mmCIF file of C-alpha atoms in Angstrom:
data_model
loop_
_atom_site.group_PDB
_atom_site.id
_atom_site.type_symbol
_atom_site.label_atom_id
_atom_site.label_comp_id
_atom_site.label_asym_id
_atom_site.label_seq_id
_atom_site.Cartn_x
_atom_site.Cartn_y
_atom_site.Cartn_z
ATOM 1 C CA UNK A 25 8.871 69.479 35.417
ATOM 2 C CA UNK A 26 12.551 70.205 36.227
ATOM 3 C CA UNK A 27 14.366 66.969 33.977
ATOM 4 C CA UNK A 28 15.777 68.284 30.687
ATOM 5 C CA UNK A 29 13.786 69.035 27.988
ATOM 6 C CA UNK A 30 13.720 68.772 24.465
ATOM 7 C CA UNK A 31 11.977 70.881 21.588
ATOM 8 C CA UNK A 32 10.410 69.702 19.481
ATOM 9 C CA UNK A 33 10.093 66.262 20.408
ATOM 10 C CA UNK A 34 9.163 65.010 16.405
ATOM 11 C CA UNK A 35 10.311 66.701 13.279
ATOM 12 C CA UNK A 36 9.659 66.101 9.644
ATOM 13 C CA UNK A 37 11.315 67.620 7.392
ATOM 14 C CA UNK A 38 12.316 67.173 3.102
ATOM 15 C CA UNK A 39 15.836 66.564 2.682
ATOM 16 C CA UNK A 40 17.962 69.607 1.862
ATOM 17 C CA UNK A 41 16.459 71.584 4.926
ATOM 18 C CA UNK A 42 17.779 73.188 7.456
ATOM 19 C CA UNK A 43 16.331 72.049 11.075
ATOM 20 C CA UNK A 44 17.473 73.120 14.567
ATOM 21 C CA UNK A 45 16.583 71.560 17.953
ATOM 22 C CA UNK A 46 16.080 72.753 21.388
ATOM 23 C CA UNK A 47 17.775 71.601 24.583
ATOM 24 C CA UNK A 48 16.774 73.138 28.131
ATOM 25 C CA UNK A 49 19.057 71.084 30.844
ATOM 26 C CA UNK A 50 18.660 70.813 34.045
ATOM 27 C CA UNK A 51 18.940 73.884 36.075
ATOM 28 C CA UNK A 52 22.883 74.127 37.460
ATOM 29 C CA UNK A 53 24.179 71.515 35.819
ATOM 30 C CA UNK A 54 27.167 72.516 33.875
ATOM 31 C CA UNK A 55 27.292 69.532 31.341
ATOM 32 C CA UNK A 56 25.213 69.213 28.552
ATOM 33 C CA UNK A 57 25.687 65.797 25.960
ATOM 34 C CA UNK A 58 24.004 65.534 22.441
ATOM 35 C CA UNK A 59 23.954 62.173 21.578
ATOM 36 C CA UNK A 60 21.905 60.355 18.534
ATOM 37 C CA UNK A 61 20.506 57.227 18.045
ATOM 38 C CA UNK A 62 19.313 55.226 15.022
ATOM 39 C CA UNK A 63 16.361 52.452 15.135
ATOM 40 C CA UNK A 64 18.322 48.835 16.883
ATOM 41 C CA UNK A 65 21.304 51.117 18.023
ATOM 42 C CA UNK A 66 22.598 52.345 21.329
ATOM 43 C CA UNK A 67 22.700 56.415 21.328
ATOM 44 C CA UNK A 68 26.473 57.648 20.020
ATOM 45 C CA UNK A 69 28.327 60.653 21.431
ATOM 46 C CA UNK A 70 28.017 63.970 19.405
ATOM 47 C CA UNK A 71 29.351 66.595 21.461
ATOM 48 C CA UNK A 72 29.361 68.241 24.422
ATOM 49 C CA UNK A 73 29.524 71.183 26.693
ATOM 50 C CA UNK A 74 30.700 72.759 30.040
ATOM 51 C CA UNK A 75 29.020 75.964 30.241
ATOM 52 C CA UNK A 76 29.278 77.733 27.215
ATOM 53 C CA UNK A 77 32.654 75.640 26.303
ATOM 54 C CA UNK A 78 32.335 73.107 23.733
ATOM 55 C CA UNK A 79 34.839 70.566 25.372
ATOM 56 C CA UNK A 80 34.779 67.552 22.083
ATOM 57 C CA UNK A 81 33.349 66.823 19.395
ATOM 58 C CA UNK A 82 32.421 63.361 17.581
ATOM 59 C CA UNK A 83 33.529 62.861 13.721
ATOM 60 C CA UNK A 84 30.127 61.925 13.717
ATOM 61 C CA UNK A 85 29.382 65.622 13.691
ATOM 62 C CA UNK A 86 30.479 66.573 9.908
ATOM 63 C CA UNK A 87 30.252 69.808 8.676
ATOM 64 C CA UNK A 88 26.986 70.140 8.044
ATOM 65 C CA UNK A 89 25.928 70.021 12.262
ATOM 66 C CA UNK A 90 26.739 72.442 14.700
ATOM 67 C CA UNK A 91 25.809 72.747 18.428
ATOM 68 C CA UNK A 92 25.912 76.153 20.206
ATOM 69 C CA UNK A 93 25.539 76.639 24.140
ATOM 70 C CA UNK A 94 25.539 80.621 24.113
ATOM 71 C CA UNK A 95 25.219 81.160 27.895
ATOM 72 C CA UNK A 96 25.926 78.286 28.960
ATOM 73 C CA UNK A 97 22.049 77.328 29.748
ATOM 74 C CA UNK A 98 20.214 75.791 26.604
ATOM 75 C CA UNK A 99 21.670 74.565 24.093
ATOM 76 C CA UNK A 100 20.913 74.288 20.131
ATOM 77 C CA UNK A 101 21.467 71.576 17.835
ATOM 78 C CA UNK A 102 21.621 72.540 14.028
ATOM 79 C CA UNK A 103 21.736 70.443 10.846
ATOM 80 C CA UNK A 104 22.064 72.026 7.762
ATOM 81 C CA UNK A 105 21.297 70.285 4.634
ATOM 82 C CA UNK A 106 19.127 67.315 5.632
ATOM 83 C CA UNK A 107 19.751 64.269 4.194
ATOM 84 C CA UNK A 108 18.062 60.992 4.948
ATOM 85 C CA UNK A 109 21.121 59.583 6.945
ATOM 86 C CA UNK A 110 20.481 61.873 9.814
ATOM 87 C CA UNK A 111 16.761 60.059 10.268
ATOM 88 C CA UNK A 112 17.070 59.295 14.507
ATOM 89 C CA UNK A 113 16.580 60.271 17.831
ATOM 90 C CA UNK A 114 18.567 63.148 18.740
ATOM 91 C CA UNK A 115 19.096 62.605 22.906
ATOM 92 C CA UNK A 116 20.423 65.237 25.010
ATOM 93 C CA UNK A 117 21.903 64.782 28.169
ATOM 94 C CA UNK A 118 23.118 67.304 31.335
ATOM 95 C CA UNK A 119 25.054 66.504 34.452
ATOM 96 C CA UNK A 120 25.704 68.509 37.221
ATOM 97 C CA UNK A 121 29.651 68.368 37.040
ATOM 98 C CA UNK A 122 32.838 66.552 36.071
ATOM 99 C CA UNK A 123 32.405 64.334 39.149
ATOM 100 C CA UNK A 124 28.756 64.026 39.114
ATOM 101 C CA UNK A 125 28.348 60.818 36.530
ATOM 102 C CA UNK A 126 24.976 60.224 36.250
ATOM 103 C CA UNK A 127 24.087 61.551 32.745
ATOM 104 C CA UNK A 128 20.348 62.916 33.296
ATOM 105 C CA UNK A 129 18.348 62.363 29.919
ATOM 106 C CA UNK A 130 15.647 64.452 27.740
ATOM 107 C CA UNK A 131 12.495 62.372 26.081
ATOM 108 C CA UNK A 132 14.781 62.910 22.649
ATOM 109 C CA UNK A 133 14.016 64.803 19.327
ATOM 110 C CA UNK A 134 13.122 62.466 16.674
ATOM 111 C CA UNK A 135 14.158 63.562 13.170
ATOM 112 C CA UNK A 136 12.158 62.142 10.010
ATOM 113 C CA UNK A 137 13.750 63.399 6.830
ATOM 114 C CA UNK A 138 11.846 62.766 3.681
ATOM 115 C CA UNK B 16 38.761 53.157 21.378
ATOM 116 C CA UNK B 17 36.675 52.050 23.900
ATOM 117 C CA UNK B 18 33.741 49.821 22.520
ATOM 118 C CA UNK B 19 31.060 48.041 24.853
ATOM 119 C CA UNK B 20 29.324 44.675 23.357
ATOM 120 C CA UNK B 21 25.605 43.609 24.247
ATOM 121 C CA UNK B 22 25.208 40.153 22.608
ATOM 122 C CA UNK B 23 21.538 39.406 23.638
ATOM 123 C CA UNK B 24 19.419 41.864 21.133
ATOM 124 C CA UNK B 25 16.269 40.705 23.013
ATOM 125 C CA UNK B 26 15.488 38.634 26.130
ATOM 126 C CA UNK B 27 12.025 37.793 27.896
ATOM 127 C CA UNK B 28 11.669 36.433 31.254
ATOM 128 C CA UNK B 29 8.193 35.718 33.567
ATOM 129 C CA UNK B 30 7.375 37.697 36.100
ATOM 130 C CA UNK B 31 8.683 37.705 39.246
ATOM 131 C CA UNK B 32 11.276 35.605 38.054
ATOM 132 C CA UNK B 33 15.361 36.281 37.416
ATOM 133 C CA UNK B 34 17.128 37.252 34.383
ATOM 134 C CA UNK B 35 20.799 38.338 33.421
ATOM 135 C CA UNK B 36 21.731 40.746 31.159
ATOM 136 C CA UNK B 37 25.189 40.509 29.554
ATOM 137 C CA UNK B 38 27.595 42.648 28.521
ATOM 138 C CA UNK B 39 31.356 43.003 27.465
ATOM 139 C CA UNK B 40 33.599 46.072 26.708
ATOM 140 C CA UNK B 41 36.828 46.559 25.589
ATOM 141 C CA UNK B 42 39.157 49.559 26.890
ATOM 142 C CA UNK B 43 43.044 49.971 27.852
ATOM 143 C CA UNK B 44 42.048 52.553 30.046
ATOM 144 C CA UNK B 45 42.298 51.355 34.393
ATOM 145 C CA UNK B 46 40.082 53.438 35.919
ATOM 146 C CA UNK B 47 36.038 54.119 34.386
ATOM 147 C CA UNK B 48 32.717 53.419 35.153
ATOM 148 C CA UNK B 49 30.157 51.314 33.634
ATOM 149 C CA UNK B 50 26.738 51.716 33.670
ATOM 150 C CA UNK B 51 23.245 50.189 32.833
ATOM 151 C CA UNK B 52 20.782 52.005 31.584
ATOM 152 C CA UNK B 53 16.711 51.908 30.936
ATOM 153 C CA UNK B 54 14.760 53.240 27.941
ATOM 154 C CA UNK B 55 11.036 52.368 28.479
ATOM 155 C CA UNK B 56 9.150 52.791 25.086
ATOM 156 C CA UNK B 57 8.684 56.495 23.992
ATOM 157 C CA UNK B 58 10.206 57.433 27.780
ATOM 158 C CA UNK B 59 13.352 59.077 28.531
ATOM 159 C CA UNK B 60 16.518 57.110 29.219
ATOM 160 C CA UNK B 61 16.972 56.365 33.136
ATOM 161 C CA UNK B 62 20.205 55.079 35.394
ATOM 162 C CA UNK B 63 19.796 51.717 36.921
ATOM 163 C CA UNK B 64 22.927 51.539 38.116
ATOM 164 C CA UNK B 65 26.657 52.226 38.386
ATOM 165 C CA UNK B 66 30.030 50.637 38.357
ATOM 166 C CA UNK B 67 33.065 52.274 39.653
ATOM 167 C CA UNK B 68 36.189 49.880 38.291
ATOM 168 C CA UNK B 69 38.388 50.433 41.000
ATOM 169 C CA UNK B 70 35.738 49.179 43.314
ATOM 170 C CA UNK B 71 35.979 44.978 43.893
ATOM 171 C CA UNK B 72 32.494 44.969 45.646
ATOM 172 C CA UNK B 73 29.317 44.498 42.618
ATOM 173 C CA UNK B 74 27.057 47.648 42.922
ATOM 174 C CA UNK B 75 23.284 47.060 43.796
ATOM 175 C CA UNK B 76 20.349 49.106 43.999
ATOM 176 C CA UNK B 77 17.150 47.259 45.570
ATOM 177 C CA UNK B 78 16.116 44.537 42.585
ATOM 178 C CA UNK B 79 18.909 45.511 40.794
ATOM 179 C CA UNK B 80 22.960 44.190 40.945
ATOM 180 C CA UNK B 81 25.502 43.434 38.825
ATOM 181 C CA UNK B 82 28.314 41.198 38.071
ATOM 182 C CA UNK B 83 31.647 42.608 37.610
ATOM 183 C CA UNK B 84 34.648 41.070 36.494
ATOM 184 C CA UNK B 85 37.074 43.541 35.363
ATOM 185 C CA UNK B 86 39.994 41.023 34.311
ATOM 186 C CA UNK B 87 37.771 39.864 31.881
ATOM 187 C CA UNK B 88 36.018 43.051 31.380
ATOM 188 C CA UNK B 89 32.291 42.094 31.692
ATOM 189 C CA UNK B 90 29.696 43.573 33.363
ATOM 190 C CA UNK B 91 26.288 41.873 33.484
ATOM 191 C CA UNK B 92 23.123 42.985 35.175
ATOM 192 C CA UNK B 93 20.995 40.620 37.280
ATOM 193 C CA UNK B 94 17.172 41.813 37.691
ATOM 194 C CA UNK B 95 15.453 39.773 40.506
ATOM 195 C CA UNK B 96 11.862 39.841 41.103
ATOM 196 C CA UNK B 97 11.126 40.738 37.610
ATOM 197 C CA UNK B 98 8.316 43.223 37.175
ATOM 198 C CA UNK B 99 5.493 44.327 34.275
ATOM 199 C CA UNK B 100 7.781 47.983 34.637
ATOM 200 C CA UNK B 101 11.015 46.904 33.939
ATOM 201 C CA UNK B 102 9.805 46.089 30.338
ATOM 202 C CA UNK B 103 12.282 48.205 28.406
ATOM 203 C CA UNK B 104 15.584 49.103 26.091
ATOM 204 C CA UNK B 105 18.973 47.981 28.553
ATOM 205 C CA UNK B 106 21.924 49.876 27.625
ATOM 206 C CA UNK B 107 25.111 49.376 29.061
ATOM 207 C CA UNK B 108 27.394 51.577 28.887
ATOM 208 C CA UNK B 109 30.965 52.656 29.468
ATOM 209 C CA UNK B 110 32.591 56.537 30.703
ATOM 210 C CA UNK B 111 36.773 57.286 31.055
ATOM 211 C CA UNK B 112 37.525 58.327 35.068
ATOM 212 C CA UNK B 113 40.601 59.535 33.687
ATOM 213 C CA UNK B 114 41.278 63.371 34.680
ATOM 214 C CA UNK B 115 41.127 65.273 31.569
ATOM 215 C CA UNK B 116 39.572 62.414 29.868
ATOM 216 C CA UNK B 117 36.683 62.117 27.681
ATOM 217 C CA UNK B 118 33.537 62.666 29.565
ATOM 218 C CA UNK B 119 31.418 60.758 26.789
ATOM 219 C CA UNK B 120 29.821 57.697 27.445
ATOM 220 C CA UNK B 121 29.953 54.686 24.815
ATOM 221 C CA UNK B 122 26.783 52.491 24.280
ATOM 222 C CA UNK B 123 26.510 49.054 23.556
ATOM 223 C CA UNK B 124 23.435 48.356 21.157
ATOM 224 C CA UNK B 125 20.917 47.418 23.925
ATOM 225 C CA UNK B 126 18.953 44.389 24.898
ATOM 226 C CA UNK B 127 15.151 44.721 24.601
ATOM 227 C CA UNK B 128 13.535 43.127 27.297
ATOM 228 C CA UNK B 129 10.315 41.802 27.603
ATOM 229 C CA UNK B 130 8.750 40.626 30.957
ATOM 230 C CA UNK B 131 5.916 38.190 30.381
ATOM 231 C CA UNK B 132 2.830 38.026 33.307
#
């Protein structure tokens, strides 16, 4: 399967934890999105990357969540300190280029925090 | 801030028949793209189709158009020949074309859409 995927695709976890997630774009493409979306809501912009650059970043993304791209292939998605706010679907999302608009999407990462 | 407005939460239509999917966004920017896209249940999230604003002619793709009026920013999508498959989540959704502009792309809150046999 070459689309982007996402690891792990469900994850439970007691609130105070630290959890991480797993993005693996598609191969070449240069942009990678993290988006998240909550039950009856469209997915909202997090933050995203060309290459290893980490070009903006939502105020949605507080202090406690940070999103690395180290060589500019995978990507990771870390949120420290759980709480139950940050229950959804964590989407990510890689394009081949700036002029290349078609945002290719991964099955998502859905977060339970209990 | 750009924001992008879905005012149908759900919608059903019979197979093989027509429906229209609205939607309405707000932006000071000229040049962007809009987009509609498809979340089938537990699936990933698909493009049906794209919008380029400084194009006058409505984008289609087989079943698939859409209605754009920029002057009063709206962008619907028409589905024709409704099938059992296109059961699923519509976003639409809206992306700067500005050079050096945000590459981000703002969701409405969807339109769940059931297709009845």
């Amino acid at each position: 399967d070459t689309g982007v995927s996402q690891n792990p695709r469900h994850k439970i976890t007691k609130r105070g934890q630290n959890v991480t997630f797993r993005c693996d774009p598609i191969s070449e493409h240069n942009r990678l999105y993290w988006y998240r979306q909550t039950l009856g809501q469209g997915p909202e912009f997090l933050t995203y990357f060309q290459n290893e650059a980490q070009l903006e970043k939502s105020r949605l993304l507080s202090d406690r969540f940070s999103a690395e791209r180290p060589k500019g292939s995978f990507s990771t998605l870390e949120i420290q300190r759980t709480e139950q706010g940050d229950s959804a679907m964590y989407l990510c999302a890689s394009s081949p280029g700036s002029f290349h608009t078609e945002a290719f999407f991964g099955q998502g990462t859905r977060l339970t925090v209990v | 801030a750009q924001t992008v407005t879905q005012s149908q939460p759900e919608m059903s239509v019979q197979e093989a028949e027509t429906v229209t999917l609205s939607c309405t966004y707000d932006t000071s920017e000229s040049d962007y793209y809009l987009f509609w896209y498809k979340q089938p249940p537990s699936r990933q999230m698909i493009l049906v189709i794209r919008q380029e604003a400084y194009k006058q002619q409505n984008a289609t793709e087989n079943r698939f158009s859409v209605n754009f009026q920029k002057a009063a920013k709206s962008f619907s999508l028409k589905i024709s020949d409704s099938q059992l498959g296109d059961a699923a989540m519509y976003f639409c959704a809206y992306r700067s074309a500005n050079q050096g502009g945000s590459e981000k792309l703002v969701f409405g809150k969807g339109t769940k859409l059931t297709v009845n046999p």
